[in-house]
XYZ file of C-alpha atoms in Angstrom:
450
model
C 0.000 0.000 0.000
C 1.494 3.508 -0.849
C 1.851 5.471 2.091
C -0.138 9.087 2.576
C 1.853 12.592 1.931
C 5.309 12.976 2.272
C 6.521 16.263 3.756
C 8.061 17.408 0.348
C 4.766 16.848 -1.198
C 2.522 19.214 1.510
C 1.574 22.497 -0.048
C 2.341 24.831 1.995
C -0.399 27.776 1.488
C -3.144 25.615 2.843
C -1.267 24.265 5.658
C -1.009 28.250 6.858
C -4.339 28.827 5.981
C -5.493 25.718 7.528
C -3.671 26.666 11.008
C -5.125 30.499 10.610
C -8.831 29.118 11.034
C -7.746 26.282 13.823
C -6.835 29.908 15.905
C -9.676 31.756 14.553
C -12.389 29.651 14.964
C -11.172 29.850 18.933
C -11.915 33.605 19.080
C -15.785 32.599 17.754
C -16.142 29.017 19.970
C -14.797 30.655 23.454
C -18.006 31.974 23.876
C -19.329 28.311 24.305
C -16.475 27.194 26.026
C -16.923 29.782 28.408
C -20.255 30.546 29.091
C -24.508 30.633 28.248
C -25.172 33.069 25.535
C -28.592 34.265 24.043
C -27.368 35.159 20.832
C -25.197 33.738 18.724
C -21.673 35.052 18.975
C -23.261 37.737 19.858
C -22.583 38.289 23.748
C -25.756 39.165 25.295
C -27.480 37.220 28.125
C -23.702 36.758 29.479
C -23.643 35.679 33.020
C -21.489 39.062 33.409
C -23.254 41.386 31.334
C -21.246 42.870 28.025
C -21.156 46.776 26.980
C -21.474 48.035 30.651
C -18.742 49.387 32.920
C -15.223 50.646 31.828
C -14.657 48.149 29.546
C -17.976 48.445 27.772
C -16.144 50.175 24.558
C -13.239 47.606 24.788
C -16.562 44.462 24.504
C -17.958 46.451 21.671
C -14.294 46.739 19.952
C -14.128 42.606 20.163
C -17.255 41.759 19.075
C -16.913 44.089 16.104
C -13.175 42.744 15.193
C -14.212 39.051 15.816
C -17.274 39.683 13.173
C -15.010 41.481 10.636
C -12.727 38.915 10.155
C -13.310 35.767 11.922
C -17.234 35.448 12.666
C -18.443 32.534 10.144
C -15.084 33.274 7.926
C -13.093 30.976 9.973
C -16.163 27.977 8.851
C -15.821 28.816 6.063
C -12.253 28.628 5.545
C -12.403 25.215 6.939
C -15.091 23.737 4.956
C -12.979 25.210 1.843
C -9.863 23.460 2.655
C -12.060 20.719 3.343
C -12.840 20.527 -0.004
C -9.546 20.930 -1.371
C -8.194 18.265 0.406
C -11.204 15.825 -0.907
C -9.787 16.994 -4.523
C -5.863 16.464 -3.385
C -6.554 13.123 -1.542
C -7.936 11.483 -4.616
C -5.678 13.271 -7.227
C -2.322 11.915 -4.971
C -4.032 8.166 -4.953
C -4.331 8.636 -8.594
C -1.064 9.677 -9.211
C 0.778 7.204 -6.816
C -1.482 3.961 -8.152
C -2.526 3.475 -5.064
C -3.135 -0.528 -4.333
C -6.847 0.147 -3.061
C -8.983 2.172 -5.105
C -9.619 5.529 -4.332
C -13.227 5.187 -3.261
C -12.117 2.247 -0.346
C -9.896 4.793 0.920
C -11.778 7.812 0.421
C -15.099 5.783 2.231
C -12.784 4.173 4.766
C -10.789 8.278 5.692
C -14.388 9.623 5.990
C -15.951 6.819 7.981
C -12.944 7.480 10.825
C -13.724 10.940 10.723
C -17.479 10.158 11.477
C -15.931 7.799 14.422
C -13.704 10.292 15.924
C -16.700 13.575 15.091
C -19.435 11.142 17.183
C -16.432 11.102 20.022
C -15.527 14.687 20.219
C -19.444 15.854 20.156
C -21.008 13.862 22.133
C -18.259 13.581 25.039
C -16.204 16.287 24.791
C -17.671 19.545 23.087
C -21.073 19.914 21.343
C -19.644 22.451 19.192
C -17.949 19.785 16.834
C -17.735 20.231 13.089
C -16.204 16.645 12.185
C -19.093 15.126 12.179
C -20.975 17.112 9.849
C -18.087 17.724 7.710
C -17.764 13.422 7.600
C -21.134 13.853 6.492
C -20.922 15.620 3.445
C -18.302 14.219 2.654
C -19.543 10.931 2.495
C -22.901 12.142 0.458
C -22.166 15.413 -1.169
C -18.509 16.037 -2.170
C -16.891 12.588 -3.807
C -19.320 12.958 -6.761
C -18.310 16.022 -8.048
C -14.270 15.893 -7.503
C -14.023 15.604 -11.444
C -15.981 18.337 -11.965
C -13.804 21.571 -13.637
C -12.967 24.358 -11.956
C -15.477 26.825 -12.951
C -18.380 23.685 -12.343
C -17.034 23.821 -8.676
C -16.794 27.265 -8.398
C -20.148 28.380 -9.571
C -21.975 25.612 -8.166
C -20.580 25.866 -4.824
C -20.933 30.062 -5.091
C -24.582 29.163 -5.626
C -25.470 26.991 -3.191
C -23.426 28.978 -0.108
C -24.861 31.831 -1.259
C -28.537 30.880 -2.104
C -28.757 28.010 0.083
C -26.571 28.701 3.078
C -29.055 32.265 3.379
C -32.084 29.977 3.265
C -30.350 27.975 6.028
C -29.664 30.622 8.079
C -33.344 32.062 7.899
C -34.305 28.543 8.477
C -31.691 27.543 11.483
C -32.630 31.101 13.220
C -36.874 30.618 12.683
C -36.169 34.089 10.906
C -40.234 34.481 9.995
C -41.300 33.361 13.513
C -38.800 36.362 14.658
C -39.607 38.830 12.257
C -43.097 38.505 12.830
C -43.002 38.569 17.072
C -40.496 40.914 16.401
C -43.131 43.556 14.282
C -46.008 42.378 17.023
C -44.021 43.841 19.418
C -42.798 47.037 17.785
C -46.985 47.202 17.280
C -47.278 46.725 20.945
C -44.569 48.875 22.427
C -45.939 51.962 20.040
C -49.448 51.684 21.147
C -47.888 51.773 24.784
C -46.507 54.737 23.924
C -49.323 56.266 22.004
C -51.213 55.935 25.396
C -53.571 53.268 23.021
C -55.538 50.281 24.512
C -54.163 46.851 23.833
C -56.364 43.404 23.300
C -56.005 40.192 25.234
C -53.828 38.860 22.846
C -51.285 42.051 23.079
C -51.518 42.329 26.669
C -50.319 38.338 26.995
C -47.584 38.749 24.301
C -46.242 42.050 26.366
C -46.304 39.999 30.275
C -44.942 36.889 28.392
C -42.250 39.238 27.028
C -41.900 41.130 30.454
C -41.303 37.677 32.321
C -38.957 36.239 29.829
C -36.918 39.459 30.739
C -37.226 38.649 34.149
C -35.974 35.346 34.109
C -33.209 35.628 31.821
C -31.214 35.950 34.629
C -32.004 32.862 36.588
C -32.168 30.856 33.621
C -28.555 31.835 32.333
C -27.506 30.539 36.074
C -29.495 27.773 35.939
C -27.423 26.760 33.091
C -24.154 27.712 34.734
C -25.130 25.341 37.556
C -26.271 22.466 35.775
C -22.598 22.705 33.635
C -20.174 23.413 37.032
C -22.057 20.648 39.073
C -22.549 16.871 38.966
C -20.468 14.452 37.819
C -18.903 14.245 33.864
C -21.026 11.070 33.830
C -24.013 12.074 35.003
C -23.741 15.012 32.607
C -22.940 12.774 29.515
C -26.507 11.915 28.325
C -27.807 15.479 28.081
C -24.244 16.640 26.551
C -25.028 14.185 23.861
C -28.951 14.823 23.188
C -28.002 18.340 22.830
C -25.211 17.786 20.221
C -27.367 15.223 18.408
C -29.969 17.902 18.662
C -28.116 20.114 17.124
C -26.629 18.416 14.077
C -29.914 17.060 13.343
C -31.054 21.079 13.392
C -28.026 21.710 11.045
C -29.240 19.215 8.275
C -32.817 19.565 8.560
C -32.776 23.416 8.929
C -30.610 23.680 5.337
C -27.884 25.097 7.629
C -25.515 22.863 6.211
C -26.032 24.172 2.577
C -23.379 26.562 3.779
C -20.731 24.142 4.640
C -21.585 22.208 1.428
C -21.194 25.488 -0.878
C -17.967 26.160 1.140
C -16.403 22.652 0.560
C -17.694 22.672 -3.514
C -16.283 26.592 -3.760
C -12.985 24.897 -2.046
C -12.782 22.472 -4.359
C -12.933 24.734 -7.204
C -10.472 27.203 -5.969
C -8.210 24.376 -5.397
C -8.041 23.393 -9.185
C -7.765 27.133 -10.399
C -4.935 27.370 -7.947
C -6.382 30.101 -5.844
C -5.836 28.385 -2.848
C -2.234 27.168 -3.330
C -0.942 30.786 -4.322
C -0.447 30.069 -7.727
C -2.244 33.714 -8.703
C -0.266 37.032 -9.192
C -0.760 38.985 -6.394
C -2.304 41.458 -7.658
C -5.437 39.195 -8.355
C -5.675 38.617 -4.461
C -5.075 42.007 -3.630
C -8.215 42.655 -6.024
C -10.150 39.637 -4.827
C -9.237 41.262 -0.786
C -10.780 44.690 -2.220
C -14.087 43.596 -3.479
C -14.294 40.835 -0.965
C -13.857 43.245 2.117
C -15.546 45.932 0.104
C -18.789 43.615 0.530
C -18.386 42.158 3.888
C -17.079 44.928 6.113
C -20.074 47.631 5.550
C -22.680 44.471 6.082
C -20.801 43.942 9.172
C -19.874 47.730 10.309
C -23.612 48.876 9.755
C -25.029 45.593 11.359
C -22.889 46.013 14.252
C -24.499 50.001 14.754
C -27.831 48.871 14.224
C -27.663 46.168 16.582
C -26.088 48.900 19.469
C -28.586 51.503 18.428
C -31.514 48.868 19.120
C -30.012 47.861 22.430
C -28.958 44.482 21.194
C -32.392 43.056 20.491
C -33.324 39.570 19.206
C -34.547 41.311 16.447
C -31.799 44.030 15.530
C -29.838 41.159 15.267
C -32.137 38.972 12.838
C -32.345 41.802 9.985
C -29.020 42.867 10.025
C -26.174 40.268 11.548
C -28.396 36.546 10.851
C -29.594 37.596 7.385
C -26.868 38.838 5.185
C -24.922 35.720 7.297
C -23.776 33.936 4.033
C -22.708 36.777 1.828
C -20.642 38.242 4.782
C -18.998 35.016 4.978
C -17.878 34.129 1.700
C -16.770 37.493 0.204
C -14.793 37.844 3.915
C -13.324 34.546 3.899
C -12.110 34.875 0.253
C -10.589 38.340 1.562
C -8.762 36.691 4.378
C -7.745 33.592 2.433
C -6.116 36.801 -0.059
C -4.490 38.742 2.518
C -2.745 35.841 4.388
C -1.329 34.559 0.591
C -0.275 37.896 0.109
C 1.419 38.365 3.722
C 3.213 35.182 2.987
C 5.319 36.428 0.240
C 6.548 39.445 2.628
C 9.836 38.067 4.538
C 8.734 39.553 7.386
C 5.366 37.420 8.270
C 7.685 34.290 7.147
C 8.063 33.590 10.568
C 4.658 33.856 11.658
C 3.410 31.809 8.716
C 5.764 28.404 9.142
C 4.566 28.339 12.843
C 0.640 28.818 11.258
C 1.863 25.771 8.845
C 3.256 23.764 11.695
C -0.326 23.709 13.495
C -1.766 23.564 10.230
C -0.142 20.625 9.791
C -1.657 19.436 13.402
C -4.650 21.046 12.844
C -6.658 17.678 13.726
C -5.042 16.896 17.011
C -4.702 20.730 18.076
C -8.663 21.063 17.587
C -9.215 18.616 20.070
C -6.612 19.536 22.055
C -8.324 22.975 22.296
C -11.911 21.735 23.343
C -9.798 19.500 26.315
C -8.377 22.139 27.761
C -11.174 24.648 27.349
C -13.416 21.895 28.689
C -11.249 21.556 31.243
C -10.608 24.849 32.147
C -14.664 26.279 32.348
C -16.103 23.152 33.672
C -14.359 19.718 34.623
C -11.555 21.393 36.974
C -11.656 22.736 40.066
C -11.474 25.747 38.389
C -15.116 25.649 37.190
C -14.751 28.967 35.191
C -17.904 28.823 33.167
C -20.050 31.777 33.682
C -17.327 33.408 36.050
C -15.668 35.532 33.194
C -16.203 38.908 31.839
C -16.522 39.151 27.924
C -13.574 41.177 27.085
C -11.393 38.110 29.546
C -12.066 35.344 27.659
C -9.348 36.272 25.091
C -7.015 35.764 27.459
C -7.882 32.302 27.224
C -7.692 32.248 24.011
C -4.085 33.803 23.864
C -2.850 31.312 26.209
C -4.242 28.409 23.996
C -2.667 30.077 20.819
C 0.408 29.792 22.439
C -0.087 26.088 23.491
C -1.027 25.465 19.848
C 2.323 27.086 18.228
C 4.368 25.950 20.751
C 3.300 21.867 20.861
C 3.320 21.669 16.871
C 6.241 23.141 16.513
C 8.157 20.594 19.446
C 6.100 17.596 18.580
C 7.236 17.917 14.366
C 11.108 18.665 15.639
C 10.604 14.777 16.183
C 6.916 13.488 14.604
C 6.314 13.379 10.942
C 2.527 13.936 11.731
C 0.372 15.005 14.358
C -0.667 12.282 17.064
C -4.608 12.578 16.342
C -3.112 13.154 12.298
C -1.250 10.122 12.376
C -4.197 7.609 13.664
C -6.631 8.351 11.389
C -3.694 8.325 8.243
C -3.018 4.684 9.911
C -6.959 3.713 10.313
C -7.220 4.937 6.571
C -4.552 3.228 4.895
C -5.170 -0.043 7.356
C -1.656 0.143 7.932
C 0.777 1.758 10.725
C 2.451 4.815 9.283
C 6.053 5.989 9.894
C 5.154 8.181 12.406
C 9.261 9.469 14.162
C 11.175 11.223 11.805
C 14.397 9.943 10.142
C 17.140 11.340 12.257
C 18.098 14.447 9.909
C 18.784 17.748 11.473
C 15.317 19.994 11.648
C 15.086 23.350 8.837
C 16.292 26.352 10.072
C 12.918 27.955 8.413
C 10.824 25.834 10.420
C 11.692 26.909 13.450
C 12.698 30.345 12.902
C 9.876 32.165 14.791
C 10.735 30.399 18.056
C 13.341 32.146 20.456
């Protein structure tokens, strides 16, 4: 049996890109890690309220950088690679003659995947992507690998576009909260009109009056039922919910966005977009218009949702709805700008320690929901609900540095990451070479360490 990719043969672009969204998707998931939320990624209903007290500006400043460049980018920079690697995976079996054909391996790689997805979600972190990303693998993405470039690229445009927006509105019950959301404008202006409400007005403003009420107990309610009890006796729910949830993803159209992603991926792949093969003054136009588009959506959602006092639905019409077309002109900016910082000798440095955990990226994303698990609930520490908004990137600075610092130790020594080199082992049905030969490491490899 031939044995997976070689270090020689890794292309380096989308291991750096690859270990950019591993550190950005932990600016968007600490808010899980660390706490109940009403919103998503939005902080309200915090068990330490946001946008109050001195640091109120410094809150709003996060929230507004994390949704500029990271908020639903850093998805869909991962289902994009995701795709590309379907298309390299296959086109490196074909090239090689591998013994098994493609589709046994291809079946068998996304099967382990499912295995280790099932794991991480339901006994670790709900938050998990693997399993969805298995998913479409499985039904959606080996079908079209021999599709051209500009097949990929439109269809997959199309669908996370078009489809990921009807997801969204689906995943979010956007009509239910558009239309308690224009009952209640209704109702608050009669109040203010000094009008006379019905029955039906008066019960829709006390419902809305108690759910304000017990927001508070219900967010520690949650804290509670996380920080207490055993990890056992907390497994069953953990699961439901995560089940829950991915069955939500699928059923709600959600997941047309990670399927446009991965088809987009696949086509950027082939028209070498993604391994830096353009001039760079094509990314530098593709950052423009791409940033062009998705900063202004954000900026002016961002203001709306302040000027409405962060409600349910401020956030609906201008964050949840322009969702998809935010994310894929941004993340096709990002992807730009990093390409483009790579070929200044300056960020050289910063990018071979983003390729060493994007060549980890696997085991450093579970790595990540261990110790964040560990950290807000299963230690003594219990900091789940304890932290104020703007402090939870401290956790996340601390776990960048774990990340750069155990890739680039563990492949001084490992050929692949620990997590990386299982499942290459469970697909091939063979143990890979997993120590490297005894050969003195590249000076570039390890130049941003002191």
């Amino acid at each position: 049996m031939k044995v997976p990719t070689e270090k020689t043969e890794r292309i380096s672009s989308l291991d750096f890109l690859r270990g950019f969204a591993l550190l950005g998707i932990l600016a968007l998931n600490i808010e899980s890690f660390a706490g109940p939320e009403s919103l998503h990624d939005i902080p309200v209903g915090l068990a330490k309220p946001a946008f109050v007290g001195w640091h109120a500006h410094l809150d709003l400043a996060i929230v507004t950088l994390k949704w500029l460049f990271f908020e639903a980018k850093m998805r869909g920079l991962f289902a994009m690679l995701f795709g590309a690697g379907v298309v390299l995976f296959c086109e490196r079996l074909q090239r090689r003659g591998a013994d098994a054909p493609v589709a046994d391996l291809y079946l068998r790689r996304c099967m382990w995947l499912m295995l280790f997805g099932l794991i991480h979600g339901a006994m670790i972190w709900g938050g998990d992507i693997l399993l969805q990303y298995a998913l479409c693998g499985l039904i959606f993405l080996f079908p079209f690998r021999n599709l051209s470039a500009k097949r990929l690229i439109l269809t997959g445009s199309f669908i996370w576009l078009v489809g990921g927006t009807l997801g969204v509105f689906n995943f979010v019950d956007g009509a239910g909260a558009l239309k308690k959301g224009a009952q209640m404008e209704e109702i608050h202006h009669i109040v203010a009109r000094g009008g006379v409400l019905n029955d039906e007005q008066k019960t829709m403003l006390k419902e809305e009056k108690d759910s304000a009420e017990g927001a508070a107990k219900k967010t520690e309610k949650r804290i509670q039922e996380a920080t207490t009890g055993s990890y056992l006796e907390a497994l069953p729910k953990h699961a439901s919910g995560f089940f829950e949830t991915i069955s939500s993803i699928f059923f709600s159209g959600l997941v047309a966005e990670v399927i446009g992603a991965m088809l987009l991926g696949m086509g950027l792949y082939k028209a070498g977009f993604l391994t830096a093969k353009w001039r760079s003054r094509h990314y530098a136009l593709v950052a423009a218009i791409g940033y062009s588009i998705s900063m202004p959506i954000v900026l002016f959602g961002i203001w709306k949702l302040q000027a409405d006092q962060f409600s349910i639905l401020s956030a609906m019409k201008w964050m949840y709805f322009p969702y998809s077309v935010e994310q894929a002109f941004g993340t096709l900016a990002n992807v730009s700008v990093l390409i483009l910082l790579s070929r200044l000798a300056l960020f050289q440095p910063l990018m071979n320690g983003l390729a060493s955990i994007g060549r980890m990226a696997f085991s450093n994303y579970i790595l990540t929901s261990l110790v964040c698990q560990t950290v807000f609930i299963w230690s003594s520490l219990k900091l789940y609900g304890q932290l104020e908004y703007y402090q939870y990137m401290y956790v996340v600075f601390l776990m960048w540095a774990i990340n750069f610092v155990f890739s680039a130790i563990w492949l001084r020594v490992f050929n692949f990451g620990p997590l990386e080199w299982v499942w290459r082992s469970l697909t091939y049905w063979k143990r890979q070479p997993l120590f490297k030969k005894k050969t003195a490491p590249k000076e570039d490899q390890l130049a941003w360490l002191p």
